[in-house]
PDB file of C-alpha atoms in Angstrom:
ATOM      1  CA  MET F   1      -9.982   4.079   5.829  1.00 65.00           C
ATOM      2  CA  SER F   2      -7.286   3.228   3.281  1.00 86.00           C
ATOM      3  CA  SER F   3      -7.495   6.883   1.109  1.00 92.00           C
ATOM      4  CA  HIS F   4      -6.901   8.045   4.933  1.00 94.00           C
ATOM      5  CA  LEU F   5      -3.855   5.203   5.486  1.00 95.00           C
ATOM      6  CA  ARG F   6      -2.790   6.625   1.604  1.00 96.00           C
ATOM      7  CA  ASN F   7      -2.785   9.583   2.580  1.00 96.00           C
ATOM      8  CA  ARG F   8      -0.845   9.455   5.556  1.00 96.00           C
ATOM      9  CA  LEU F   9       1.575   6.550   3.295  1.00 97.00           C
ATOM     10  CA  GLU F  10       2.434   9.113   0.631  1.00 97.00           C
ATOM     11  CA  ALA F  11       3.217  12.561   2.452  1.00 97.00           C
ATOM     12  CA  GLY F  12       5.915  10.331   4.601  1.00 96.00           C
ATOM     13  CA  LEU F  13       7.255   9.411   1.369  1.00 96.00           C
ATOM     14  CA  ASN F  14       7.385  13.380   0.235  1.00 96.00           C
ATOM     15  CA  THR F  15       8.940  13.720   3.641  1.00 95.00           C
ATOM     16  CA  LEU F  16      11.274  10.587   2.738  1.00 95.00           C
ATOM     17  CA  ASP F  17      11.513  11.561  -1.413  1.00 94.00           C
ATOM     18  CA  VAL F  18      11.349   7.860  -2.018  1.00 95.00           C
ATOM     19  CA  SER F  19       8.712   8.188  -5.149  1.00 95.00           C
ATOM     20  CA  LEU F  20       6.430   4.960  -5.603  1.00 97.00           C
ATOM     21  CA  PRO F  21       3.648   4.836  -8.812  1.00 98.00           C
ATOM     22  CA  ASP F  22       0.290   4.302  -7.465  1.00 97.00           C
ATOM     23  CA  ASP F  23      -0.292   1.161  -7.376  1.00 97.00           C
ATOM     24  CA  THR F  24       2.544   0.058  -5.181  1.00 98.00           C
ATOM     25  CA  ILE F  25       1.623   2.535  -3.064  1.00 98.00           C
ATOM     26  CA  GLU F  26      -2.462   0.466  -2.854  1.00 98.00           C
ATOM     27  CA  CYS F  27      -0.397  -2.705  -2.725  1.00 98.00           C
ATOM     28  CA  LEU F  28       2.209  -1.457   0.430  1.00 98.00           C
ATOM     29  CA  VAL F  29      -2.077  -0.023   1.947  1.00 98.00           C
ATOM     30  CA  ALA F  30      -2.974  -3.313   1.288  1.00 98.00           C
ATOM     31  CA  TYR F  31      -0.300  -5.037   3.049  1.00 98.00           C
ATOM     32  CA  ILE F  32      -1.288  -2.283   5.740  1.00 98.00           C
ATOM     33  CA  GLN F  33      -4.227  -3.569   6.363  1.00 97.00           C
ATOM     34  CA  LEU F  34      -3.601  -7.706   6.008  1.00 97.00           C
ATOM     35  CA  PHE F  35      -0.790  -6.723   9.259  1.00 96.00           C
ATOM     36  CA  ASP F  36      -3.654  -4.982  11.674  1.00 95.00           C
ATOM     37  CA  LYS F  37      -6.175  -7.731  10.675  1.00 95.00           C
ATOM     38  CA  TRP F  38      -3.874 -10.489  11.414  1.00 95.00           C
ATOM     39  CA  ASN F  39      -2.176  -8.745  14.421  1.00 95.00           C
ATOM     40  CA  LYS F  40      -4.845  -9.201  15.664  1.00 91.00           C
ATOM     41  CA  THR F  41      -4.969 -12.717  16.317  1.00 91.00           C
ATOM     42  CA  TYR F  42      -1.311 -13.144  15.808  1.00 90.00           C
ATOM     43  CA  ASN F  43       0.196 -10.983  17.412  1.00 85.00           C
ATOM     44  CA  LEU F  44       2.753  -9.596  15.088  1.00 91.00           C
ATOM     45  CA  SER F  45       3.681  -6.258  16.859  1.00 92.00           C
ATOM     46  CA  ALA F  46       3.039  -4.241  19.877  1.00 89.00           C
ATOM     47  CA  VAL F  47       1.238  -1.884  17.345  1.00 91.00           C
ATOM     48  CA  ARG F  48      -1.983  -1.701  17.988  1.00 93.00           C
ATOM     49  CA  ASP F  49      -3.231   1.252  15.609  1.00 92.00           C
ATOM     50  CA  ILE F  50      -2.780   1.156  11.829  1.00 94.00           C
ATOM     51  CA  ASP F  51      -2.229   4.854  11.668  1.00 93.00           C
ATOM     52  CA  ALA F  52       1.585   3.916  14.084  1.00 92.00           C
ATOM     53  CA  MET F  53       2.158   1.167  11.990  1.00 95.00           C
ATOM     54  CA  VAL F  54       2.183   3.138   9.346  1.00 96.00           C
ATOM     55  CA  SER F  55       5.487   5.678  10.631  1.00 95.00           C
ATOM     56  CA  ARG F  56       6.766   2.838  12.891  1.00 94.00           C
ATOM     57  CA  HIS F  57       6.847  -0.990  10.150  1.00 96.00           C
ATOM     58  CA  LEU F  58       5.746   1.010   6.799  1.00 97.00           C
ATOM     59  CA  LEU F  59       7.763   4.119   6.194  1.00 98.00           C
ATOM     60  CA  ASP F  60      10.705   2.504   8.425  1.00 97.00           C
ATOM     61  CA  SER F  61      10.822  -0.563   6.239  1.00 98.00           C
ATOM     62  CA  LEU F  62      10.946   1.881   2.804  1.00 98.00           C
ATOM     63  CA  ALA F  63      13.919   4.667   4.608  1.00 97.00           C
ATOM     64  CA  ILE F  64      16.403   1.776   3.595  1.00 97.00           C
ATOM     65  CA  LEU F  65      14.759   1.328  -0.162  1.00 96.00           C
ATOM     66  CA  PRO F  66      18.378   4.390  -1.381  1.00 96.00           C
ATOM     67  CA  PHE F  67      20.720   1.614   0.326  1.00 97.00           C
ATOM     68  CA  VAL F  68      19.806  -1.689  -0.067  1.00 98.00           C
ATOM     69  CA  GLU F  69      21.462  -2.728  -3.090  1.00 97.00           C
ATOM     70  CA  GLY F  70      21.346  -6.392  -4.873  1.00 98.00           C
ATOM     71  CA  GLN F  71      19.323  -8.584  -6.832  1.00 98.00           C
ATOM     72  CA  ARG F  72      18.647 -11.677  -3.843  1.00 99.00           C
ATOM     73  CA  LEU F  73      18.263 -10.460  -0.590  1.00 99.00           C
ATOM     74  CA  ILE F  74      16.724 -12.318   2.627  1.00 99.00           C
ATOM     75  CA  ASP F  75      15.338 -10.689   5.401  1.00 98.00           C
ATOM     76  CA  VAL F  76      16.135 -13.020   8.940  1.00 98.00           C
ATOM     77  CA  GLY F  77      14.315 -13.230  11.421  1.00 96.00           C
ATOM     78  CA  THR F  78      11.387 -10.761   8.952  1.00 97.00           C
ATOM     79  CA  GLY F  79       8.763 -11.582  11.787  1.00 95.00           C
ATOM     80  CA  GLY F  80       5.579  -9.436   9.563  1.00 97.00           C
ATOM     81  CA  GLY F  81       7.703  -9.092   7.136  1.00 98.00           C
ATOM     82  CA  LEU F  82       9.304  -6.152   7.763  1.00 98.00           C
ATOM     83  CA  PRO F  83      11.700  -5.135   5.900  1.00 98.00           C
ATOM     84  CA  GLY F  84      10.975  -8.040   3.552  1.00 98.00           C
ATOM     85  CA  ILE F  85       8.399  -6.748   2.528  1.00 99.00           C
ATOM     86  CA  PRO F  86       7.744  -2.730   1.541  1.00 99.00           C
ATOM     87  CA  MET F  87      10.981  -4.106  -0.393  1.00 99.00           C
ATOM     88  CA  ALA F  88       9.366  -6.979  -2.432  1.00 99.00           C
ATOM     89  CA  ILE F  89       6.327  -4.655  -3.365  1.00 99.00           C
ATOM     90  CA  CYS F  90       8.595  -1.291  -4.782  1.00 98.00           C
ATOM     91  CA  HIS F  91      11.253  -3.775  -6.180  1.00 98.00           C
ATOM     92  CA  PRO F  92       9.251  -6.941  -8.138  1.00 98.00           C
ATOM     93  CA  GLU F  93      12.443  -7.438  -9.761  1.00 98.00           C
ATOM     94  CA  ARG F  94      14.198  -8.361  -6.505  1.00 99.00           C
ATOM     95  CA  GLU F  95      13.920 -11.764  -4.964  1.00 99.00           C
ATOM     96  CA  ILE F  96      13.130 -11.270  -1.228  1.00 99.00           C
ATOM     97  CA  HIS F  97      14.132 -14.197   1.083  1.00 99.00           C
ATOM     98  CA  LEU F  98      11.920 -13.949   4.383  1.00 99.00           C
ATOM     99  CA  LEU F  99      12.787 -16.066   6.705  1.00 98.00           C
ATOM    100  CA  ASP F 100      11.225 -16.923  10.426  1.00 98.00           C
ATOM    101  CA  SER F 101      11.523 -19.286  12.782  1.00 97.00           C
ATOM    102  CA  ASN F 102       7.639 -18.974  14.155  1.00 96.00           C
ATOM    103  CA  GLY F 103       5.053 -20.932  12.127  1.00 97.00           C
ATOM    104  CA  LYS F 104       2.416 -17.998  12.869  1.00 96.00           C
ATOM    105  CA  LYS F 105       4.251 -15.526  10.913  1.00 96.00           C
ATOM    106  CA  THR F 106       5.348 -17.683   8.413  1.00 98.00           C
ATOM    107  CA  ARG F 107       1.619 -18.289   7.998  1.00 98.00           C
ATOM    108  CA  PHE F 108       0.698 -14.415   7.961  1.00 98.00           C
ATOM    109  CA  LEU F 109       3.672 -14.328   4.853  1.00 98.00           C
ATOM    110  CA  PHE F 110       2.648 -16.851   3.216  1.00 98.00           C
ATOM    111  CA  GLN F 111      -1.342 -15.143   2.400  1.00 98.00           C
ATOM    112  CA  VAL F 112       0.314 -11.844   2.030  1.00 98.00           C
ATOM    113  CA  LYS F 113       2.129 -13.730  -1.011  1.00 99.00           C
ATOM    114  CA  THR F 114      -0.262 -15.359  -2.298  1.00 98.00           C
ATOM    115  CA  LEU F 115      -3.664 -12.174  -2.489  1.00 98.00           C
ATOM    116  CA  LEU F 116      -0.779  -9.381  -3.144  1.00 99.00           C
ATOM    117  CA  LYS F 117       0.586 -12.318  -6.150  1.00 98.00           C
ATOM    118  CA  LEU F 118       3.857 -11.426  -4.970  1.00 99.00           C
ATOM    119  CA  ASP F 119       5.372 -13.871  -6.887  1.00 99.00           C
ATOM    120  CA  ASN F 120       9.885 -12.768  -6.216  1.00 99.00           C
ATOM    121  CA  VAL F 121       9.083 -13.594  -2.967  1.00 99.00           C
ATOM    122  CA  GLN F 122      10.175 -16.984  -0.983  1.00 99.00           C
ATOM    123  CA  VAL F 123       9.250 -17.178   2.850  1.00 99.00           C
ATOM    124  CA  HIS F 124      11.553 -20.330   4.939  1.00 99.00           C
ATOM    125  CA  ASN F 125       9.974 -20.788   8.436  1.00 99.00           C
ATOM    126  CA  CYS F 126      12.652 -22.085   9.971  1.00 98.00           C
ATOM    127  CA  ARG F 127      16.135 -21.632  12.390  1.00 97.00           C
ATOM    128  CA  VAL F 128      18.658 -19.430  10.210  1.00 97.00           C
ATOM    129  CA  GLU F 129      21.140 -21.949  11.460  1.00 96.00           C
ATOM    130  CA  SER F 130      19.756 -24.213  10.360  1.00 97.00           C
ATOM    131  CA  PHE F 131      18.523 -23.025   6.747  1.00 98.00           C
ATOM    132  CA  GLN F 132      21.495 -23.976   4.443  1.00 97.00           C
ATOM    133  CA  PRO F 133      20.441 -22.102   0.596  1.00 97.00           C
ATOM    134  CA  GLU F 134      21.313 -23.881  -2.567  1.00 94.00           C
ATOM    135  CA  ASP F 135      22.622 -20.624  -3.373  1.00 97.00           C
ATOM    136  CA  LYS F 136      23.770 -17.635  -1.695  1.00 98.00           C
ATOM    137  CA  PHE F 137      22.419 -13.765  -1.120  1.00 99.00           C
ATOM    138  CA  ASP F 138      23.947 -10.763  -2.196  1.00 99.00           C
ATOM    139  CA  GLY F 139      22.360  -9.121   1.201  1.00 98.00           C
ATOM    140  CA  VAL F 140      21.381  -9.209   4.363  1.00 98.00           C
ATOM    141  CA  MET F 141      18.717  -7.402   6.297  1.00 98.00           C
ATOM    142  CA  SER F 142      17.250  -7.081   9.237  1.00 96.00           C
ATOM    143  CA  ARG F 143      15.805  -5.351  11.905  1.00 93.00           C
ATOM    144  CA  ALA F 144      15.376  -8.044  13.741  1.00 84.00           C
ATOM    145  CA  PHE F 145      18.723  -8.926  15.938  1.00 89.00           C
ATOM    146  CA  ALA F 146      19.940  -7.219  19.479  1.00 84.00           C
ATOM    147  CA  SER F 147      23.367  -6.832  18.322  1.00 94.00           C
ATOM    148  CA  LEU F 148      25.221  -6.363  15.169  1.00 97.00           C
ATOM    149  CA  GLU F 149      27.948  -9.402  16.273  1.00 96.00           C
ATOM    150  CA  ASP F 150      24.741 -11.665  16.265  1.00 95.00           C
ATOM    151  CA  MET F 151      23.583 -10.833  13.012  1.00 97.00           C
ATOM    152  CA  THR F 152      27.455 -11.539  11.689  1.00 97.00           C
ATOM    153  CA  GLN F 153      28.106 -14.814  13.643  1.00 95.00           C
ATOM    154  CA  GLY F 154      24.272 -16.175  12.884  1.00 96.00           C
ATOM    155  CA  CYS F 155      23.562 -15.230   9.003  1.00 97.00           C
ATOM    156  CA  HIS F 156      27.791 -15.571   7.763  1.00 96.00           C
ATOM    157  CA  HIS F 157      26.760 -18.199   5.528  1.00 97.00           C
ATOM    158  CA  LEU F 158      24.659 -17.203   4.366  1.00 98.00           C
ATOM    159  CA  LEU F 159      26.006 -13.967   2.118  1.00 98.00           C
ATOM    160  CA  LYS F 160      27.989 -14.155  -0.878  1.00 97.00           C
ATOM    161  CA  GLU F 161      31.336 -13.890  -1.630  1.00 93.00           C
ATOM    162  CA  ASN F 162      30.718  -9.742  -1.833  1.00 93.00           C
ATOM    163  CA  GLY F 163      27.736  -9.252  -0.284  1.00 97.00           C
ATOM    164  CA  ARG F 164      26.369  -6.985   3.124  1.00 98.00           C
ATOM    165  CA  PHE F 165      25.154  -6.973   5.522  1.00 98.00           C
ATOM    166  CA  TRP F 166      22.192  -3.885   6.336  1.00 98.00           C
ATOM    167  CA  ALA F 167      21.439  -4.209   9.753  1.00 98.00           C
ATOM    168  CA  MET F 168      18.111  -1.514  11.065  1.00 97.00           C
ATOM    169  CA  LYS F 169      19.109  -0.025  14.294  1.00 97.00           C
ATOM    170  CA  GLY F 170      17.637   2.553  16.519  1.00 95.00           C
ATOM    171  CA  ILE F 171      20.597   4.404  18.046  1.00 95.00           C
ATOM    172  CA  TYR F 172      24.132   4.166  16.312  1.00 97.00           C
ATOM    173  CA  PRO F 173      25.782   1.394  17.995  1.00 96.00           C
ATOM    174  CA  THR F 174      28.763   2.433  18.555  1.00 96.00           C
ATOM    175  CA  ASP F 175      29.885  -0.827  21.310  1.00 95.00           C
ATOM    176  CA  GLU F 176      28.357  -2.641  19.004  1.00 96.00           C
ATOM    177  CA  LEU F 177      30.795  -2.886  16.390  1.00 96.00           C
ATOM    178  CA  LYS F 178      33.511  -3.209  17.941  1.00 94.00           C
ATOM    179  CA  PRO F 179      33.652  -6.993  18.529  1.00 95.00           C
ATOM    180  CA  LEU F 180      32.708  -6.845  14.535  1.00 96.00           C
ATOM    181  CA  GLU F 181      37.159  -4.777  13.670  1.00 93.00           C
ATOM    182  CA  LYS F 182      38.865  -8.279  13.052  1.00 94.00           C
ATOM    183  CA  HIS F 183      36.246  -9.376  10.201  1.00 95.00           C
ATOM    184  CA  TYR F 184      34.159  -6.601   9.367  1.00 97.00           C
ATOM    185  CA  ILE F 185      34.178  -3.166   7.999  1.00 96.00           C
ATOM    186  CA  VAL F 186      31.235  -0.985   8.091  1.00 97.00           C
ATOM    187  CA  ALA F 187      31.458   0.114   4.585  1.00 97.00           C
ATOM    188  CA  ASN F 188      28.050   2.845   4.771  1.00 98.00           C
ATOM    189  CA  SER F 189      25.886   4.253   7.838  1.00 98.00           C
ATOM    190  CA  HIS F 190      22.677   6.487   7.719  1.00 98.00           C
ATOM    191  CA  ALA F 191      20.708   8.365   9.571  1.00 97.00           C
ATOM    192  CA  LEU F 192      17.163   7.979   8.875  1.00 96.00           C
ATOM    193  CA  THR F 193      14.584  10.228   9.497  1.00 94.00           C
ATOM    194  CA  ILE F 194      11.139   8.293  10.117  1.00 96.00           C
ATOM    195  CA  PRO F 195       8.076  10.378   9.657  1.00 94.00           C
ATOM    196  CA  GLY F 196       6.251  10.352  12.891  1.00 91.00           C
ATOM    197  CA  GLU F 197       8.669   8.402  14.387  1.00 92.00           C
ATOM    198  CA  GLU F 198      10.728  10.075  17.382  1.00 91.00           C
ATOM    199  CA  GLY F 199      13.859   8.974  18.317  1.00 90.00           C
ATOM    200  CA  GLU F 200      17.161   7.997  16.179  1.00 94.00           C
ATOM    201  CA  ARG F 201      17.233   5.426  13.373  1.00 96.00           C
ATOM    202  CA  HIS F 202      20.040   3.485  11.153  1.00 98.00           C
ATOM    203  CA  VAL F 203      20.919   1.585   8.731  1.00 98.00           C
ATOM    204  CA  LEU F 204      23.986  -0.202   8.966  1.00 98.00           C
ATOM    205  CA  GLU F 205      26.159  -1.813   5.570  1.00 98.00           C
ATOM    206  CA  ILE F 206      28.374  -4.291   6.749  1.00 98.00           C
ATOM    207  CA  ARG F 207      30.647  -6.008   4.755  1.00 97.00           C
ATOM    208  CA  PRO F 208      33.593  -8.835   5.518  1.00 95.00           C
ATOM    209  CA  ARG F 209      37.132  -7.934   5.192  1.00 91.00           C
TER     210      ARG F 209
END
């Protein structure tokens, strides 16, 4: 099974033009196998097929690697660790924080951190509005928020002065940008093509004015 998943992941990475070391690929495969195992009990995702998980979860998260910057990042509403765990695996030099209010999901994340020896990961089981970090973050990542307004309003207290939001969306969210115009600027946006997935995907880099 692991060789099949590795081949599927490597083919997707080639399509994305993302090159990763062998040990990183092995760690990503180990993560998605853990995700699949725990998903049967903890309902981490509606996706039940592990092949589909490689595309919809791993490759979708890895597609943003070339665009996200900063040494200290937080993934808000991370669920089963997406995109934060793949980011942490691929960038061990970065400090990655994972925040979710669901205790079952954060228990899974603690298990992943321990089993995969991800010393650069910190897990927080709380609501975003009650999370008050001592040090703020270079970037807030998420693919969980229903709207960009929810993301910016809910997480603005987490950002450093020159920090960025990295919002993962489906179709380009034109209607969601209007409420942000007074306080935020879309610094960059990138259309993503996810191998094995149909439909539009975008990542938006948003910064305060």
